[in-house]
Amino acid sequence: MNHQESQEPKDLPQTPEAQTPVARRNFIKGLVVSAAMVPAIPGFASTLKVSSDDELNWMPGWKVREMMVNKQLSPTEVALHFLKRIEKLDPLLHAYITVDEQYTLKEAQMAEKAIMRGEALGPLHGLPIPIKDLYMTKGMRTTRGCMVFKDNIPQVDELLVERLRKAGAVILGKSQTSEFASFPRTKTLLAGECRNPWNTNHITGASSGGSGAAVAAGMSPYAIGSDGGGSTRIPAAYNGVVGFQPSAGRIPAREPHSVQMASAGPMTIDVRDSALIIQALSGMDPRDPSAIERPAPDFLGHLHDGVKGLRIAWSKDWGHAKLDVDPRVSQAVAKAVHRFEDAGARVDNPTIVLDEDKAWEVFMTVNRFAYDRHGHFTDEQFQQLTPPNQHMLTQFSKMGKVNFEQQMAAMEKRADLQRWIDNIFAKHDLICTPTMGLVAPKVPEGEWDQPYTDSHYATRMGTPYTYICNVLGLPAISVPCGFIDGLPIGLQIIGPRFADTRVMAAAQTFSEIQPWMNKHPEMFL
């Protein structure tokens, strides 16, 4: 397909992002990538051909690991390949905030030596993965997308990073996030605007846009995002990849939450890779009493359960009368949902009407409460924030702290919403909607303008289809289901809380009915 509006990589020096206040090249250390940089370890067959059209760019992670275990590829070769890919493409896409070549290659060499010693290998052994820059990585810069933390080097890992390392993963870098994950464009003062690999005049979605763009452009086998209102699923839809939000509390965190509304999650090309990652991240941890107090389910064991006999409810818009929906998107996604009937499911179109005002009030009350606990900065620090966050924090400050009565009222409304969704799930096993009712908007002309011109999208921060899953802690996944104007669109599959394996199995089934694995951005092939 042709993308007439797309820019070629050679045009990058003329883009505004090339002259950001803090040059990322200060932190993308020495990316003159060559296999000669690391001595070969005897025993590995050097079969990797590093070139722009190499199939390794989008090879499923599980297959890459299989080749490494069989010594057809070495972890160092794989790391070098993706570092070179980042060096070539990231000046255009701005998917990464931090890449530290020496850090990554040291971990890759350790993974390589473990294979040669015949050690027991984890499910992600030797696989390079970028971590969304909200999450602490020991020894590697973690900024949360904010200038205030531009020199922050954590001394500990976030729990999910601990688990990734235990599973054998190699940290490839820190992917871009909007500042504190709170703006519908993945854009920072640190790294400019993350661009959509399918058409660089369009946004990637937020706030895990860096992870989505990195996977879509073949700059990593997969990535970690986070989702507090749709921040994994929306970039997944806009970038044509898989994005999974597990049930609230499925992945423990260093800081327990009184109300679980946000979670890390995998972003991948292949559903099986998402299952592998979520398996490694899930399970109880005594350091997080707010996490789910039950063993993690067997995601891989249930991956091929299929959808035969399941009842699937389809809603094009959650019953939003005022929601702007591109009819081409809703029609394409509706057609995709009915493909489940080919696999033995029953698809219904029941009347589903979300009490939007009630749901948004709960969502905002919980977020304001989080601000009361963490959103305080000195005057000097405040001046380093992006204009959207300065405005948001000023508004929250004027509203005052969330009092006990407001907290209780929000929880009562959340309970009402839970009863509403329980009634739907009493008659249906899954709910399907578009992940977004629009294709990825163009990057606005204004430096910090909202990308959504529709007022409802703008007031909901671009999350009208997704945030209800966060409010109620539901597992949900976005999978690619087609293209409009050369841009990907996504199908959102939602299950009851704790039905994570059912959601993942449905996504796997859809990937078999309507495959997307061989569709990649033309300009990066």
mmCIF file of C-alpha atoms in Angstrom, residues 136 214 235 266 336 412 523:
data_model
loop_
_atom_site.group_PDB
_atom_site.id
_atom_site.type_symbol
_atom_site.label_atom_id
_atom_site.label_comp_id
_atom_site.label_asym_id
_atom_site.label_seq_id
_atom_site.Cartn_x
_atom_site.Cartn_y
_atom_site.Cartn_z
ATOM 1 C CA MET A 136 12.109 1.702 37.395
ATOM 2 C CA ALA A 214 8.949 0.149 18.562
ATOM 3 C CA PRO A 235 -1.385 2.637 20.880
ATOM 4 C CA PRO A 266 2.676 -6.663 26.939
ATOM 5 C CA ALA A 336 -14.221 -8.664 12.294
ATOM 6 C CA GLU A 412 -20.641 3.420 45.551
ATOM 7 C CA MET A 523 8.552 2.271 4.701
#
